């Protein structure tokens, strides 16, 4: 068979991944979601665990809104009206009214001229960064940026690539100074929230430095921020790291698939930028958009976020996050600074990380072990993610389980 040689090589690579400890292996399958009842938030039934109901603390669905009846109703109505798929890419016949309505809502939500939706946040980062990095552009990137940013830069072949030390504004400024006279323009790109530790980028300082040196380049300096873990989960009104830092970046990338609980990605900026990207972003031009039903559901989520109910949900999320952080500290565990609902329990030990994660699983709690070589030795952690549908009972239960460890 023609695949025999390739299969042999792939098998060897898989074996190496397992030996290195980076093999993801068989995926956990959720068979049923049990709605919140009484003092308990939602519980989850997992395949091959028929007698257990799990509390999920490893979900990006920060607002806990994906099972909201109004969101489900909006999605069902749109599916009835427009069908279950768009049927084409946007520039042919794939653009439907719910796509336009959502883009308008996203632009208004972020106070921008325009928004453009894509099939995921990952492909949004690829689609935004790739066409904007010309052969006369230098890109300067935070050393802990997400894989989507790293791969977008690799694809792009800019004039030069510079990496600044994580959240080190002096090093960022130094890299910009060293770029003067070497390119027409500079892109500074960073995550808004770094998802391993839940820490935020200093976007006010990043933007200030960009503005300070922009006139040194023929086409200026512009900022690109992927705030997929920030939007909907961070800031007083859920507008993410921009709001938390009281600033406005040049190009903002977000997701509909984390805090908003739906699916898809988007970018907001000046209309000239989005007009250009609609022509040049390959992941937009050559790929179908999200479904009309997903667009309708996401629009409904945005409406809820901007309502009294949304404010209450955001306040509850913040309260539960603070309760969990305080609880970990009171138990003597190390955690990171910050207010984001990604809350790490830092173990600094591979064996202990695996041991505690298995212990939590045994007690019906899902959390994520982050071990070497995913992180350097000495930085191992268990990542918890607090959601808006977690209750005080849920948080207290997890803390009690950890207390008994």
GROMACS .gro file of N, CA and C in nm, residues 6-20 23:
model
   48
    6UNK      N    1   0.461   0.597   0.503
    6UNK     CA    2   0.418   0.714   0.580
    6UNK      C    3   0.364   0.672   0.716
    7UNK      N    4   0.282   0.566   0.717
    7UNK     CA    5   0.225   0.518   0.843
    7UNK      C    6   0.333   0.476   0.942
    8UNK      N    7   0.439   0.416   0.891
    8UNK     CA    8   0.550   0.376   0.977
    8UNK      C    9   0.614   0.498   1.042
    9UNK      N   10   0.634   0.601   0.963
    9UNK     CA   11   0.692   0.726   1.014
    9UNK      C   12   0.599   0.793   1.115
   10UNK      N   13   0.469   0.797   1.083
   10UNK     CA   14   0.372   0.860   1.174
   10UNK      C   15   0.363   0.784   1.306
   11UNK      N   16   0.367   0.651   1.299
   11UNK     CA   17   0.364   0.569   1.420
   11UNK      C   18   0.483   0.600   1.510
   12UNK      N   19   0.598   0.617   1.447
   12UNK     CA   20   0.719   0.650   1.522
   12UNK      C   21   0.707   0.787   1.589
   13UNK      N   22   0.651   0.883   1.516
   13UNK     CA   23   0.632   1.017   1.572
   13UNK      C   24   0.533   1.016   1.689
   14UNK      N   25   0.426   0.940   1.675
   14UNK     CA   26   0.329   0.927   1.784
   14UNK      C   27   0.393   0.865   1.908
   15UNK      N   28   0.477   0.766   1.885
   15UNK     CA   29   0.548   0.702   1.996
   15UNK      C   30   0.638   0.803   2.067
   16UNK      N   31   0.706   0.885   1.989
   16UNK     CA   32   0.793   0.988   2.047
   16UNK      C   33   0.713   1.089   2.129
   17UNK      N   34   0.596   1.128   2.078
   17UNK     CA   35   0.511   1.221   2.152
   17UNK      C   36   0.470   1.163   2.287
   18UNK      N   37   0.438   1.034   2.286
   18UNK     CA   38   0.399   0.968   2.410
   18UNK      C   39   0.515   0.965   2.509
   19UNK      N   40   0.633   0.935   2.459
   19UNK     CA   41   0.752   0.929   2.546
   19UNK      C   42   0.787   1.067   2.601
   20UNK      N   43   0.760   1.173   2.521
   20UNK     CA   44   0.790   1.309   2.565
   20UNK      C   45   0.684   1.364   2.661
   23UNK      N   46   0.170   1.368   2.408
   23UNK     CA   47   0.062   1.303   2.332
   23UNK      C   48  -0.072   1.332   2.399
   0.00000   0.00000   0.00000
